[in-house]
Structures are given as C-alpha cells and as structure tokens.
Coordinates of N, CA, C and O and ligand atoms in Angstrom, one line a residue:
M1 N -86.8 -50.3 -58.5 CA -87.5 -49.7 -58.8 C -86.8 -48.6 -59.4 O -85.8 -48.1 -58.8
K2 N -87.6 -47.4 -60.8 CA -87.1 -46.3 -60.9 C -87.1 -45.4 -60.2 O -88.0 -45.1 -59.4
K3 N -86.2 -44.0 -60.0 CA -86.7 -43.2 -58.9 C -87.5 -42.2 -59.6 O -87.5 -41.6 -60.8
R4 N -88.9 -41.9 -58.8 CA -90.2 -41.2 -59.8 C -89.5 -39.8 -59.1 O -89.8 -39.2 -58.3
I5 N -89.9 -38.6 -60.1 CA -90.1 -37.0 -59.9 C -91.3 -37.1 -60.7 O -91.6 -37.1 -61.8
I6 N -92.5 -36.2 -60.1 CA -93.5 -35.4 -61.0 C -93.0 -34.3 -60.9 O -91.6 -33.4 -60.7
V7 N -93.2 -33.6 -62.3 CA -93.0 -32.5 -62.9 C -94.6 -32.0 -63.2 O -94.7 -32.4 -63.6
G8 N -94.8 -31.0 -62.8 CA -95.8 -30.6 -62.6 C -95.6 -28.8 -63.8 O -94.9 -28.1 -63.7
A9 N -96.3 -28.5 -64.7 CA -96.4 -27.2 -65.7 C -97.5 -26.5 -65.4 O -98.2 -27.4 -65.4
T10 N -97.6 -25.5 -65.7 CA -99.0 -24.3 -65.3 C -98.4 -23.3 -65.7 O -97.0 -23.3 -66.7
G11 N -99.1 -22.1 -66.1 CA -99.5 -21.5 -67.4 C -98.6 -20.3 -67.3 O -99.0 -19.1 -67.9
A12 N -97.3 -20.2 -66.3 CA -96.7 -19.2 -66.6 C -95.5 -19.2 -67.9 O -95.5 -20.0 -68.5
S13 N -94.9 -18.2 -68.3 CA -94.0 -18.1 -68.7 C -93.0 -19.0 -68.4 O -92.2 -19.1 -67.9
G14 N -92.4 -19.8 -70.0 CA -91.3 -20.4 -69.5 C -91.0 -22.2 -70.3 O -90.3 -22.9 -69.5
M15 N -92.1 -22.1 -71.1 CA -92.1 -23.4 -71.6 C -91.3 -24.4 -72.1 O -90.4 -25.3 -72.1
P16 N -89.7 -23.2 -72.7 CA -88.5 -23.8 -73.1 C -87.6 -24.7 -71.9 O -87.4 -25.4 -72.1
V17 N -87.7 -24.2 -70.7 CA -87.4 -24.6 -69.6 C -87.6 -26.0 -69.0 O -87.2 -26.7 -68.8
L18 N -89.3 -26.0 -69.5 CA -90.1 -27.2 -69.2 C -89.1 -28.3 -69.9 O -89.0 -29.7 -69.1
V19 N -89.4 -27.9 -71.5 CA -89.0 -29.3 -72.4 C -87.5 -29.5 -71.8 O -87.3 -30.8 -71.7
K20 N -86.6 -28.7 -71.5 CA -85.4 -29.0 -70.8 C -85.3 -29.7 -69.9 O -84.8 -30.9 -69.7
C21 N -86.2 -29.6 -68.5 CA -86.3 -30.5 -67.7 C -86.6 -31.7 -68.2 O -85.7 -32.7 -67.0
L22 N -87.4 -31.8 -68.9 CA -87.8 -33.5 -69.0 C -86.7 -34.0 -69.8 O -86.4 -35.2 -69.4
E23 N -86.1 -33.1 -70.7 CA -84.4 -34.2 -71.3 C -84.5 -34.4 -70.3 O -83.3 -35.3 -71.0
L24 N -83.0 -33.7 -69.7 CA -82.3 -33.3 -68.6 C -82.5 -35.2 -67.1 O -82.1 -35.6 -67.5
I25 N -84.3 -35.1 -67.4 CA -84.6 -36.5 -66.5 C -84.9 -37.3 -67.3 O -83.9 -38.8 -66.9
R26 N -85.1 -37.1 -68.6 CA -84.9 -38.3 -70.0 C -83.5 -39.4 -69.4 O -83.1 -40.5 -70.0
E27 N -82.4 -38.2 -69.5 CA -81.3 -38.7 -69.5 C -80.8 -39.7 -68.4 O -79.7 -40.3 -69.2
Q28 N -81.7 -39.2 -67.5 CA -81.1 -40.3 -66.1 C -81.8 -41.5 -66.4 O -83.3 -42.3 -66.2
R29 N -81.2 -42.6 -66.5 CA -81.6 -43.9 -66.8 C -82.7 -44.8 -65.5 O -83.5 -45.4 -65.7
E30 N -82.0 -44.0 -64.4 CA -82.7 -44.8 -63.2 C -83.9 -43.7 -62.8 O -84.5 -44.0 -61.6
M31 N -84.3 -42.9 -63.7 CA -85.3 -42.3 -62.8 C -86.3 -41.8 -64.2 O -85.8 -42.0 -65.2
E32 N -87.6 -41.6 -63.6 CA -89.0 -41.5 -64.0 C -89.6 -40.2 -64.0 O -89.8 -39.8 -62.9
S33 N -89.8 -39.5 -65.4 CA -91.1 -38.5 -64.7 C -92.6 -38.6 -65.3 O -93.2 -39.7 -66.1
Y34 N -92.6 -38.1 -64.2 CA -95.0 -38.4 -64.1 C -95.1 -36.3 -64.4 O -94.8 -35.9 -63.5
L35 N -95.6 -36.5 -66.0 CA -95.8 -35.4 -66.1 C -97.2 -34.4 -65.7 O -97.9 -35.4 -66.7
I36 N -97.8 -33.7 -65.1 CA -98.9 -32.7 -65.4 C -98.8 -31.9 -66.0 O -98.6 -31.0 -65.4
M37 N -99.6 -31.3 -66.8 CA -99.9 -29.7 -67.3 C -100.9 -29.6 -67.5 O -102.4 -30.0 -67.7
S38 N -101.1 -28.3 -66.8 CA -102.3 -27.5 -66.4 C -102.4 -26.9 -67.8 O -102.2 -27.2 -68.7
E39 N -104.2 -26.6 -67.9 CA -105.1 -26.1 -69.2 C -103.8 -24.9 -69.7 O -104.0 -24.9 -70.4
S40 N -104.2 -24.1 -68.7 CA -103.4 -22.8 -69.1 C -101.6 -22.9 -69.7 O -101.1 -22.6 -70.8
A41 N -101.1 -24.3 -69.1 CA -99.7 -24.5 -69.3 C -99.6 -25.1 -70.9 O -99.2 -24.4 -71.3
K42 N -101.0 -25.0 -71.0 CA -100.9 -25.8 -73.0 C -101.0 -25.2 -73.4 O -100.8 -24.9 -74.7
L43 N -102.2 -24.0 -73.0 CA -102.1 -22.9 -73.9 C -101.0 -21.9 -74.0 O -100.1 -21.4 -75.1
T44 N -100.0 -21.7 -72.9 CA -98.8 -21.3 -72.8 C -98.1 -22.1 -73.9 O -97.2 -20.7 -74.3
L45 N -97.5 -23.3 -74.1 CA -97.0 -23.8 -74.6 C -96.8 -23.7 -76.4 O -95.5 -23.6 -76.5
V46 N -98.3 -23.2 -76.6 CA -98.3 -22.7 -78.0 C -98.0 -21.6 -78.1 O -97.7 -21.6 -79.3
Q47 N -98.0 -21.2 -77.2 CA -97.7 -18.9 -77.5 C -96.5 -19.5 -77.6 O -95.6 -18.6 -78.3
E48 N -95.1 -20.1 -76.7 CA -94.2 -20.0 -76.4 C -93.1 -21.0 -77.2 O -91.7 -20.8 -77.6
T49 N -93.6 -21.7 -78.0 CA -92.9 -23.2 -78.6 C -94.2 -23.2 -79.8 O -94.8 -22.8 -80.0
E50 N -93.1 -24.0 -80.6 CA -93.6 -24.8 -81.8 C -93.7 -26.0 -81.5 O -95.0 -27.1 -82.3
M51 N -94.2 -26.0 -80.2 CA -94.6 -28.1 -80.1 C -95.8 -27.8 -79.5 O -96.2 -27.0 -78.9
T52 N -96.5 -29.2 -79.5 CA -98.1 -28.9 -79.2 C -97.7 -30.1 -77.5 O -97.1 -30.7 -77.3
P53 N -98.5 -29.7 -76.8 CA -99.2 -31.0 -75.2 C -98.4 -32.4 -75.8 O -97.5 -32.9 -75.1
E54 N -98.7 -32.8 -77.2 CA -98.9 -34.1 -77.0 C -97.3 -34.7 -77.1 O -97.0 -35.5 -76.8
Q55 N -96.3 -33.4 -77.9 CA -95.2 -34.2 -78.1 C -94.5 -33.7 -76.7 O -93.1 -34.3 -76.6
V56 N -94.9 -32.2 -75.8 CA -94.5 -32.4 -74.5 C -94.4 -33.7 -73.8 O -93.3 -34.5 -72.8
G57 N -95.8 -34.0 -73.9 CA -96.1 -35.4 -73.1 C -94.8 -36.7 -74.0 O -94.7 -37.4 -72.4
N58 N -94.2 -36.6 -74.8 CA -93.9 -38.0 -75.4 C -92.5 -37.6 -74.6 O -91.5 -38.5 -74.3
L59 N -92.0 -37.4 -73.8 CA -90.8 -36.7 -72.7 C -90.9 -37.0 -71.7 O -89.7 -37.7 -71.4
A60 N -92.2 -37.2 -71.2 CA -92.4 -37.8 -70.0 C -92.5 -39.4 -70.6 O -93.0 -39.8 -71.0
D61 N -91.9 -39.9 -68.9 CA -92.3 -41.1 -68.8 C -94.1 -41.9 -69.2 O -94.6 -42.7 -69.3
V62 N -94.6 -40.6 -67.8 CA -96.0 -41.3 -67.8 C -97.0 -39.4 -67.6 O -96.1 -38.5 -67.3
V63 N -98.3 -39.0 -68.1 CA -98.7 -38.4 -68.3 C -100.1 -38.5 -67.8 O -100.8 -39.5 -67.8
L64 N -100.3 -37.7 -67.0 CA -101.2 -37.1 -66.1 C -102.1 -36.0 -66.4 O -101.7 -35.1 -66.9
E65 N -103.4 -36.2 -66.2 CA -104.4 -34.9 -66.7 C -104.6 -34.2 -65.2 O -104.8 -34.8 -64.0
E66 N -104.6 -32.6 -65.1 CA -104.8 -31.7 -64.1 C -106.4 -32.4 -63.3 O -106.0 -32.1 -61.7
R67 N -107.1 -32.9 -64.3 CA -108.5 -33.4 -63.5 C -108.3 -34.4 -63.2 O -109.7 -34.7 -62.0
D68 N -107.5 -35.4 -63.6 CA -107.4 -36.5 -62.9 C -106.8 -37.0 -61.2 O -105.8 -37.2 -60.9
I69 N -107.8 -36.0 -60.3 CA -107.9 -36.0 -58.5 C -107.0 -37.6 -58.0 O -106.5 -37.6 -56.8
G70 N -107.7 -38.3 -58.6 CA -107.6 -39.8 -58.5 C -106.4 -40.3 -58.3 O -105.5 -41.2 -58.3
A71 N -105.3 -39.8 -59.7 CA -103.6 -40.4 -59.5 C -102.9 -40.9 -58.5 O -103.4 -40.2 -57.5
R72 N -102.3 -41.8 -59.2 CA -101.0 -41.8 -57.9 C -100.3 -40.3 -57.1 O -100.7 -40.7 -55.8
P73 N -100.1 -39.3 -57.9 CA -99.2 -38.4 -57.1 C -100.1 -38.1 -56.1 O -99.7 -37.2 -55.1
A74 N -101.8 -38.0 -56.1 CA -102.7 -37.8 -55.4 C -102.4 -37.7 -53.9 O -103.1 -37.2 -53.1
S75 N -102.0 -39.4 -53.8 CA -101.5 -39.9 -52.3 C -100.1 -40.0 -52.0 O -98.9 -40.2 -52.6
G76 N -99.7 -39.7 -50.6 CA -98.6 -39.9 -49.8 C -98.1 -41.2 -49.7 O -96.6 -41.3 -50.1
S77 N -98.6 -42.1 -50.4 CA -98.1 -43.4 -50.3 C -97.5 -44.0 -51.3 O -96.8 -45.1 -51.8
F78 N -97.7 -43.1 -52.4 CA -97.1 -43.1 -53.7 C -95.5 -42.9 -53.6 O -95.2 -41.2 -53.8
Q79 N -94.4 -43.4 -53.7 CA -93.3 -43.0 -53.4 C -92.3 -42.2 -54.6 O -92.3 -43.0 -55.7
T80 N -92.4 -40.7 -54.0 CA -91.2 -40.2 -55.2 C -90.3 -39.3 -54.6 O -90.2 -39.0 -53.5
E81 N -89.0 -39.6 -55.6 CA -88.4 -38.0 -54.9 C -88.5 -37.1 -54.7 O -87.8 -35.8 -54.3
G82 N -90.0 -36.3 -55.2 CA -90.3 -35.0 -54.8 C -91.0 -34.8 -56.3 O -91.1 -35.3 -57.0
M83 N -91.3 -33.1 -56.5 CA -91.9 -32.7 -57.7 C -91.1 -31.1 -58.0 O -90.4 -30.3 -57.2
L84 N -91.1 -31.4 -58.7 CA -90.4 -30.0 -60.0 C -92.2 -28.9 -60.3 O -93.0 -30.1 -61.1
I85 N -92.2 -28.3 -59.8 CA -92.9 -27.2 -61.1 C -92.4 -26.5 -61.9 O -91.5 -25.2 -61.4
V86 N -92.9 -26.4 -63.1 CA -91.6 -25.7 -63.9 C -92.6 -25.7 -65.0 O -93.0 -26.3 -66.0
P87 N -93.0 -24.2 -65.7 CA -92.8 -23.1 -64.4 C -94.2 -23.1 -63.8 O -94.8 -24.1 -64.1
C88 N -93.8 -22.1 -62.6 CA -95.0 -22.1 -61.8 C -95.2 -20.7 -61.6 O -95.1 -20.1 -61.1
S89 N -97.1 -21.2 -61.8 CA -97.6 -19.6 -61.6 C -97.8 -18.8 -60.5 O -97.5 -19.9 -59.5
M90 N -98.0 -17.8 -60.8 CA -98.6 -16.9 -58.9 C -99.9 -17.4 -58.7 O -100.1 -18.1 -57.7
K91 N -100.6 -18.7 -59.7 CA -101.4 -18.9 -59.1 C -101.4 -20.3 -58.1 O -102.3 -20.4 -57.3
T92 N -100.6 -21.0 -59.1 CA -99.7 -22.3 -58.7 C -99.5 -22.1 -56.7 O -99.8 -22.6 -56.2
V93 N -98.2 -20.9 -57.0 CA -98.3 -20.8 -55.8 C -99.2 -20.2 -54.6 O -98.9 -20.6 -54.1
A94 N -100.1 -19.7 -55.0 CA -101.3 -19.1 -54.0 C -102.0 -20.7 -53.6 O -102.0 -20.8 -52.2
G95 N -102.3 -21.5 -54.5 CA -102.5 -22.7 -53.8 C -101.5 -23.6 -53.3 O -102.7 -24.0 -52.5
I96 N -100.7 -23.9 -53.5 CA -99.8 -24.3 -52.5 C -99.5 -24.0 -51.1 O -99.7 -24.4 -50.3
H97 N -99.7 -22.6 -51.2 CA -99.6 -21.8 -50.0 C -100.7 -21.7 -49.5 O -100.2 -22.1 -48.2
S98 N -101.6 -22.3 -49.8 CA -102.9 -22.0 -48.7 C -103.9 -23.6 -48.6 O -104.3 -24.1 -48.2
G99 N -102.8 -24.4 -49.3 CA -103.3 -26.5 -48.9 C -104.5 -26.3 -49.7 O -105.1 -26.7 -49.5
Y100 N -104.9 -25.9 -51.4 CA -105.8 -25.5 -51.6 C -105.7 -26.7 -53.1 O -105.5 -26.2 -53.6
G101 N -105.8 -27.7 -53.1 CA -105.8 -28.6 -53.7 C -106.3 -29.5 -54.4 O -107.3 -30.5 -54.7
E102 N -107.4 -28.3 -55.2 CA -108.2 -28.4 -56.4 C -107.9 -28.7 -57.5 O -109.0 -29.8 -58.4
N103 N -106.6 -29.4 -57.8 CA -106.3 -30.0 -59.3 C -105.0 -31.0 -58.9 O -105.0 -31.1 -57.8
L104 N -104.3 -31.8 -60.0 CA -103.8 -32.5 -59.7 C -102.5 -32.4 -59.3 O -101.5 -32.8 -58.5
I105 N -102.2 -31.1 -59.8 CA -101.1 -30.5 -59.7 C -100.8 -29.5 -58.1 O -99.7 -30.4 -57.5
L106 N -101.8 -29.1 -57.6 CA -101.9 -29.1 -56.2 C -102.1 -29.6 -55.1 O -101.1 -29.5 -54.5
R107 N -102.9 -30.5 -55.7 CA -102.5 -32.0 -54.4 C -101.2 -32.7 -54.7 O -100.6 -32.6 -53.5
A108 N -100.7 -33.0 -55.5 CA -99.3 -33.7 -55.5 C -98.1 -32.7 -54.9 O -97.7 -33.0 -53.9
A109 N -98.5 -31.2 -54.7 CA -97.9 -30.3 -54.4 C -97.8 -30.9 -52.4 O -96.9 -30.6 -51.9
D110 N -98.9 -30.4 -52.4 CA -99.2 -30.5 -51.1 C -99.1 -31.6 -50.5 O -98.1 -31.5 -49.4
V111 N -99.2 -32.7 -51.2 CA -98.6 -33.8 -50.5 C -97.5 -33.6 -50.5 O -96.3 -34.8 -49.3
T112 N -96.1 -33.3 -51.4 CA -95.3 -33.1 -51.4 C -94.5 -32.5 -50.4 O -93.6 -32.8 -49.4
V113 N -95.2 -31.7 -49.8 CA -95.0 -30.8 -48.7 C -95.1 -31.6 -47.2 O -94.7 -31.1 -46.5
K114 N -96.5 -31.9 -47.6 CA -97.0 -33.2 -46.0 C -95.9 -34.0 -46.0 O -96.0 -33.9 -44.8
E115 N -95.3 -34.4 -46.9 CA -94.6 -35.7 -47.0 C -93.1 -35.2 -46.6 O -92.0 -36.2 -46.7
H116 N -93.1 -33.6 -46.3 CA -91.6 -33.4 -46.5 C -90.3 -33.7 -47.5 O -89.2 -33.6 -47.2
R117 N -91.0 -34.0 -48.5 CA -89.9 -34.6 -50.1 C -89.5 -32.8 -50.5 O -90.0 -32.1 -50.4
T118 N -88.6 -33.0 -51.6 CA -88.2 -31.9 -52.4 C -89.1 -31.2 -53.3 O -90.0 -32.4 -53.3
L119 N -89.3 -30.2 -53.0 CA -91.0 -29.3 -53.7 C -90.2 -28.1 -54.3 O -89.3 -27.2 -53.7
V120 N -89.6 -28.0 -55.9 CA -88.9 -26.9 -56.5 C -90.1 -26.4 -57.2 O -90.5 -26.9 -58.4
L121 N -89.9 -25.1 -57.3 CA -90.7 -23.8 -57.8 C -89.8 -23.0 -58.3 O -89.2 -22.3 -58.1
A122 N -90.2 -23.4 -59.8 CA -89.6 -22.6 -60.6 C -90.8 -21.2 -60.9 O -91.4 -21.4 -62.2
A123 N -90.8 -20.6 -59.8 CA -92.0 -20.0 -59.5 C -91.5 -18.2 -60.7 O -90.6 -17.9 -60.6
R124 N -92.9 -17.7 -61.4 CA -92.0 -16.6 -62.0 C -93.1 -15.5 -62.4 O -94.2 -16.1 -62.9
E125 N -92.8 -14.6 -62.3 CA -93.8 -13.1 -62.7 C -92.6 -12.1 -62.5 O -91.7 -12.0 -62.0
T126 N -93.4 -11.5 -63.1 CA -92.5 -10.0 -63.3 C -93.8 -8.8 -63.7 O -94.3 -9.0 -64.2
P127 N -93.6 -7.8 -62.5 CA -93.1 -7.4 -61.0 C -93.9 -8.4 -60.3 O -94.8 -9.2 -60.5
L128 N -93.2 -8.5 -59.2 CA -93.9 -9.5 -58.1 C -94.2 -8.5 -57.2 O -93.7 -8.0 -57.1
S129 N -95.6 -9.1 -57.0 CA -96.3 -8.3 -55.8 C -95.8 -8.6 -54.5 O -95.4 -9.5 -54.2
G130 N -96.6 -7.7 -53.6 CA -96.1 -8.6 -52.0 C -96.4 -9.5 -51.7 O -96.6 -10.0 -51.3
I131 N -98.2 -9.5 -52.4 CA -99.2 -10.7 -52.2 C -97.8 -12.0 -52.4 O -97.6 -13.0 -52.1
H132 N -97.2 -11.9 -54.2 CA -96.5 -12.9 -54.1 C -95.1 -13.3 -53.3 O -94.7 -14.6 -53.3
L133 N -94.7 -12.3 -53.2 CA -93.0 -12.3 -52.2 C -93.5 -13.1 -50.7 O -93.1 -13.9 -50.7
R134 N -95.1 -12.4 -50.6 CA -94.9 -13.3 -49.2 C -95.5 -15.0 -49.1 O -95.0 -15.8 -48.7
N135 N -96.2 -14.9 -50.4 CA -96.4 -16.5 -50.2 C -95.2 -17.1 -50.7 O -95.0 -18.1 -50.1
L136 N -94.1 -16.0 -51.5 CA -93.2 -17.2 -51.5 C -92.0 -17.6 -50.7 O -91.7 -18.9 -50.3
Q137 N -91.8 -16.3 -50.1 CA -91.0 -16.2 -48.6 C -91.4 -17.5 -47.8 O -91.1 -18.3 -47.1
E138 N -92.9 -17.1 -47.2 CA -93.5 -18.5 -46.7 C -93.3 -20.0 -46.6 O -93.1 -20.7 -46.0
L139 N -94.0 -20.2 -48.5 CA -93.4 -21.5 -48.9 C -92.3 -21.7 -48.1 O -91.5 -23.0 -48.5
S140 N -90.9 -21.2 -48.3 CA -89.4 -21.3 -48.8 C -88.9 -21.6 -47.3 O -88.2 -22.3 -47.1
M141 N -90.2 -21.0 -46.0 CA -89.6 -21.8 -44.9 C -89.8 -23.4 -44.6 O -89.8 -23.6 -43.7
L142 N -90.6 -23.8 -45.5 CA -91.0 -25.2 -45.6 C -89.9 -26.2 -45.7 O -89.4 -25.9 -46.6
P143 N -89.7 -27.1 -44.3 CA -88.9 -28.2 -45.2 C -89.1 -28.7 -46.4 O -90.4 -29.4 -46.8
G144 N -87.8 -28.7 -47.1 CA -88.1 -29.4 -48.8 C -88.4 -28.5 -50.0 O -88.4 -29.2 -50.7
V145 N -88.9 -27.2 -49.4 CA -88.9 -26.5 -50.5 C -87.9 -25.2 -50.7 O -87.5 -25.1 -50.4
R146 N -87.8 -25.6 -52.2 CA -86.4 -24.9 -52.8 C -87.4 -23.9 -54.0 O -87.9 -24.2 -54.8
I147 N -87.2 -22.3 -53.6 CA -87.7 -21.5 -54.8 C -86.7 -20.9 -55.6 O -85.8 -20.6 -55.3
I148 N -86.9 -21.9 -56.9 CA -85.9 -21.5 -58.0 C -86.3 -20.8 -59.1 O -86.9 -21.4 -60.3
P149 N -86.3 -19.5 -59.1 CA -86.9 -18.6 -60.4 C -85.8 -19.2 -61.2 O -84.7 -19.1 -61.1
P150 N -86.5 -19.4 -62.6 CA -86.1 -19.3 -63.7 C -85.2 -18.0 -64.1 O -85.8 -17.1 -64.7
M151 N -84.2 -17.9 -63.7 CA -83.5 -16.5 -63.7 C -82.5 -16.3 -65.0 O -81.1 -17.9 -64.4
M152 N -82.2 -15.7 -65.1 CA -81.1 -15.5 -66.4 C -79.7 -15.6 -65.7 O -79.5 -14.8 -64.7
T153 N -78.9 -16.0 -66.0 CA -77.1 -15.9 -65.6 C -76.6 -15.6 -66.5 O -76.2 -16.2 -68.2
F154 N -75.4 -14.7 -66.6 CA -74.4 -14.3 -67.7 C -73.2 -14.9 -67.8 O -72.1 -14.3 -68.5
Y155 N -72.8 -15.6 -66.3 CA -71.1 -15.8 -65.9 C -70.6 -17.2 -67.0 O -69.3 -17.1 -66.9
H156 N -71.3 -17.7 -66.9 CA -70.7 -18.9 -68.0 C -71.0 -18.1 -69.8 O -71.0 -19.6 -70.3
R157 N -71.1 -16.9 -69.9 CA -71.1 -16.4 -71.2 C -71.8 -17.1 -72.3 O -71.6 -17.9 -73.4
P158 N -73.2 -17.3 -72.1 CA -74.0 -17.9 -73.0 C -74.0 -17.6 -74.1 O -74.0 -16.1 -74.4
Q159 N -73.8 -18.1 -75.3 CA -73.9 -17.4 -76.7 C -75.4 -17.8 -77.2 O -75.6 -17.3 -78.5
T160 N -75.9 -18.3 -77.1 CA -77.6 -19.1 -77.4 C -78.6 -18.9 -76.0 O -78.3 -18.9 -75.4
I161 N -79.9 -18.4 -77.0 CA -81.0 -19.0 -75.3 C -80.7 -20.3 -75.2 O -81.0 -20.5 -74.4
D162 N -80.9 -20.9 -76.4 CA -80.5 -22.5 -75.6 C -79.7 -22.8 -74.6 O -80.1 -23.4 -73.2
E163 N -78.6 -22.2 -75.1 CA -77.6 -22.3 -73.7 C -78.1 -21.8 -72.6 O -78.0 -22.0 -71.2
M164 N -78.8 -20.8 -72.3 CA -79.0 -20.0 -71.3 C -79.9 -21.1 -71.0 O -80.5 -20.9 -69.2
V165 N -81.3 -21.1 -71.3 CA -82.3 -22.0 -70.8 C -81.7 -23.7 -70.3 O -81.9 -23.9 -69.0
Y166 N -80.2 -24.2 -70.9 CA -79.7 -25.2 -70.3 C -79.6 -24.8 -68.5 O -79.5 -26.0 -67.9
H167 N -78.7 -24.1 -69.0 CA -78.2 -23.9 -67.4 C -79.3 -23.6 -66.0 O -79.6 -24.1 -65.3
V168 N -80.5 -22.7 -66.8 CA -81.4 -22.4 -65.9 C -82.7 -24.0 -65.4 O -82.4 -24.3 -64.4
A169 N -82.2 -24.2 -66.2 CA -83.1 -25.9 -66.4 C -82.1 -26.4 -65.5 O -83.0 -28.2 -64.7
A170 N -81.0 -26.8 -65.6 CA -79.8 -27.8 -64.9 C -79.7 -27.6 -63.2 O -79.9 -28.1 -62.8
R171 N -79.9 -26.0 -62.9 CA -80.4 -25.4 -61.7 C -81.9 -26.1 -61.4 O -81.9 -26.5 -59.8
L172 N -82.3 -26.6 -62.0 CA -83.6 -26.8 -61.6 C -83.9 -28.4 -61.5 O -84.4 -28.5 -59.8
V173 N -83.1 -29.2 -61.6 CA -83.4 -30.4 -61.8 C -82.1 -30.8 -60.9 O -82.2 -32.1 -60.3
E174 N -80.7 -30.1 -60.4 CA -79.7 -30.4 -59.4 C -80.5 -30.8 -57.8 O -80.2 -31.6 -57.2
P175 N -81.5 -30.0 -57.2 CA -82.0 -30.6 -55.8 C -82.1 -32.6 -55.7 O -82.3 -32.6 -54.9
F176 N -82.8 -33.1 -57.2 CA -83.2 -34.3 -57.3 C -81.7 -35.1 -57.9 O -81.9 -36.5 -57.8
G177 N -80.6 -34.5 -57.4 CA -79.5 -35.1 -57.7 C -79.0 -35.3 -58.4 O -78.3 -36.5 -59.0
I178 N -79.4 -34.8 -60.2 CA -79.0 -34.7 -61.6 C -77.7 -33.9 -61.9 O -78.7 -32.8 -61.5
E179 N -76.9 -34.0 -61.9 CA -75.6 -33.3 -63.0 C -76.1 -33.5 -64.2 O -75.8 -34.0 -64.9
A180 N -76.5 -32.4 -64.6 CA -76.6 -31.9 -66.0 C -75.4 -32.0 -66.6 O -74.0 -31.1 -66.7
K181 N -75.0 -32.9 -67.6 CA -73.9 -32.8 -68.6 C -72.6 -31.8 -68.7 O -71.4 -31.6 -68.8
E182 N -73.8 -31.0 -69.3 CA -73.1 -29.7 -69.9 C -73.0 -28.0 -69.0 O -73.0 -27.2 -69.4
Y183 N -73.8 -28.3 -67.7 CA -74.4 -27.5 -66.8 C -72.3 -27.1 -66.4 O -71.3 -27.8 -65.9
R184 N -72.4 -25.9 -66.7 CA -71.0 -25.4 -66.1 C -71.5 -24.2 -64.5 O -71.0 -23.5 -64.9
R185 N -70.9 -25.3 -63.6 CA -71.1 -24.4 -62.3 C -69.6 -23.2 -62.0 O -68.7 -23.8 -62.6
W186 N -70.5 -22.6 -61.5 CA -69.4 -21.3 -60.7 C -68.6 -21.9 -60.3 O -69.1 -22.7 -58.6
N187 N -67.2 -22.2 -60.2 CA -66.3 -22.9 -59.4 C -65.1 -21.4 -58.7 O -64.5 -21.6 -58.4
G188 N -65.8 -20.6 -58.5 CA -64.6 -19.3 -58.1 C -63.6 -18.9 -59.2 O -63.7 -19.4 -60.1
W189 N -62.9 -18.0 -58.6 CA -62.1 -17.3 -59.3 C -61.1 -18.3 -60.0 O -60.6 -18.9 -59.3
Ligands
LIG1 C1 -98.4 -15.9 -72.4 C2 -99.1 -16.2 -70.9 C3 -97.8 -16.2 -69.9 C4 -98.5 -16.0 -68.8 N1 -97.2 -15.9 -67.6 C5 -97.3 -15.8 -66.4 C6 -96.5 -15.7 -65.7 O1 -95.0 -15.5 -66.0 N2 -96.8 -15.8 -64.3 C7 -97.5 -15.7 -63.8 O2 -98.1 -16.2 -62.9 N3 -99.3 -16.3 -65.1 C8 -99.1 -16.0 -66.1 N4 -99.7 -16.0 -66.9 C9 -100.9 -16.1 -66.1 C10 -101.4 -17.8 -66.0 O3 -101.7 -18.6 -67.2 C11 -102.9 -17.7 -65.2 O4 -102.9 -16.9 -63.8 C12 -103.6 -19.0 -65.0 O5 -104.3 -19.1 -64.3 C13 -102.6 -19.9 -64.4 O6 -103.1 -21.2 -64.0 P1 -102.5 -22.3 -63.8 O7 -101.4 -22.1 -62.6 O8 -103.4 -23.3 -63.5 O9 -101.4 -23.1 -64.7 C14 -99.8 -16.2 -68.5 C15 -100.5 -16.1 -69.2 C16 -100.6 -16.1 -70.5 C17 -101.4 -16.4 -71.5

C-alpha cells in the first residue's frame, strides 16, 4: 500500500508553493496525495497563478471537496503519514486551534492532531497579530505539529522565483521523509 499524505490548500498567499509540493510528492513512487482545496484557495490560485483548480488537481492522486465531510480523511481509521496544509490561512489556523472541524480540511487536521500524526502548517500572513501568534504558538506545542511558514531564504543563492519556491516546498515535504532532489541543505561553512 502506498503511503498517503493529505494536502490541504487554503486561501492564504502561496499557491506556487502548493503546486511545487504536489509535484515533489508525485515524484515519490511509494506515496500518494489526497488534495482538498478550500473555496478561498481556488480563488487565490486564480489570482496568483495561470493554473485552474482542475490543473492543480491533476497533480494529486485523489481530489476531495472541502464540503465532503464524510470522505476518508475525516476518520482516524484512514491510515496516513499525516497532513500538509499549504498555504495555511489564519482562519484555518484558528479552526485547527479550536478543534472546529466544520469542513474536510479542518476535520482532517483535527483527526491528524488527535492521532498524533505529522501535521505541517505552511502558515502565512503578514503582519501576524497577537491572536495569530498565540494560536500558532499553542499549536506548535502539540505532538506532531510543525509550523513551517513559507519564508524566503537566500543562503542557497536562488536565481529565480522558481528556485526560491522549490527550496520552501522542499522544507515543507521533508517531515514526511521526502528528500527533494535539488534541495540544497545548509551544511555549515
Ligand atoms: C489574494 C488573497 C490573498 C490572501 N492571503 C492571505 C494570507 O496570506 N493569509 C491569510 O491568513 N489570509 C489570506 N487571505 C484571506 C483568506 O483567503 C480568507 O481569510 C479565507 O476566508 C480563508 O479561508 P480558508 O482558510 O477556508 O481557505 C487572502 C485572500 C486573498 C483573496
């Protein structure tokens, strides 16, 4: 059986990072992705890229609707490696923080937390308010939860936006055991 990763996409900025993460998961023969895009994510995608939600869906193995609250990731008995939410809005951060599982992304995240599986949040907003920071800090204390904001790095000397996006995406899939081929890790001086 292939290892399953649930990928949630919400309406924060960062859709090229979502696309790159799906491509990196797709390169792994032993893994499959279950993509859930919120309605806001679909709007932001059109704003930030030339892609349609259907084209992004084609990069995933399975596409589920956010309203489909009875789908398999809504249950802890559905075995997964965990969940990546990229990008992750502050609304969705707040929903996870309060256990408010009102759509499939929030429910799947809630299940991931309660099962102590890996939950990676590419949380993105600027500036961050005290409410955002409190929610993120408290979530970071839960077993399995990793807050990995999609932040720029320069030490690998990116020449293009794509190289920068690749580096961010590589960091996001790493907790699931994925070593992106072109990821240039910092190995000291
Ligand atoms: C172009 C655009 C960019 C946005 N960027 C962010 C962002 O970076 N962070 C954030 O928390 N919300 C952002 N939002 C607002 C969210 O889309 C909005 O709060 C939405 O309700 C989130 O819902 P969801 O978490 O269910 O996807 C953005 C909205 C738009 C239209």
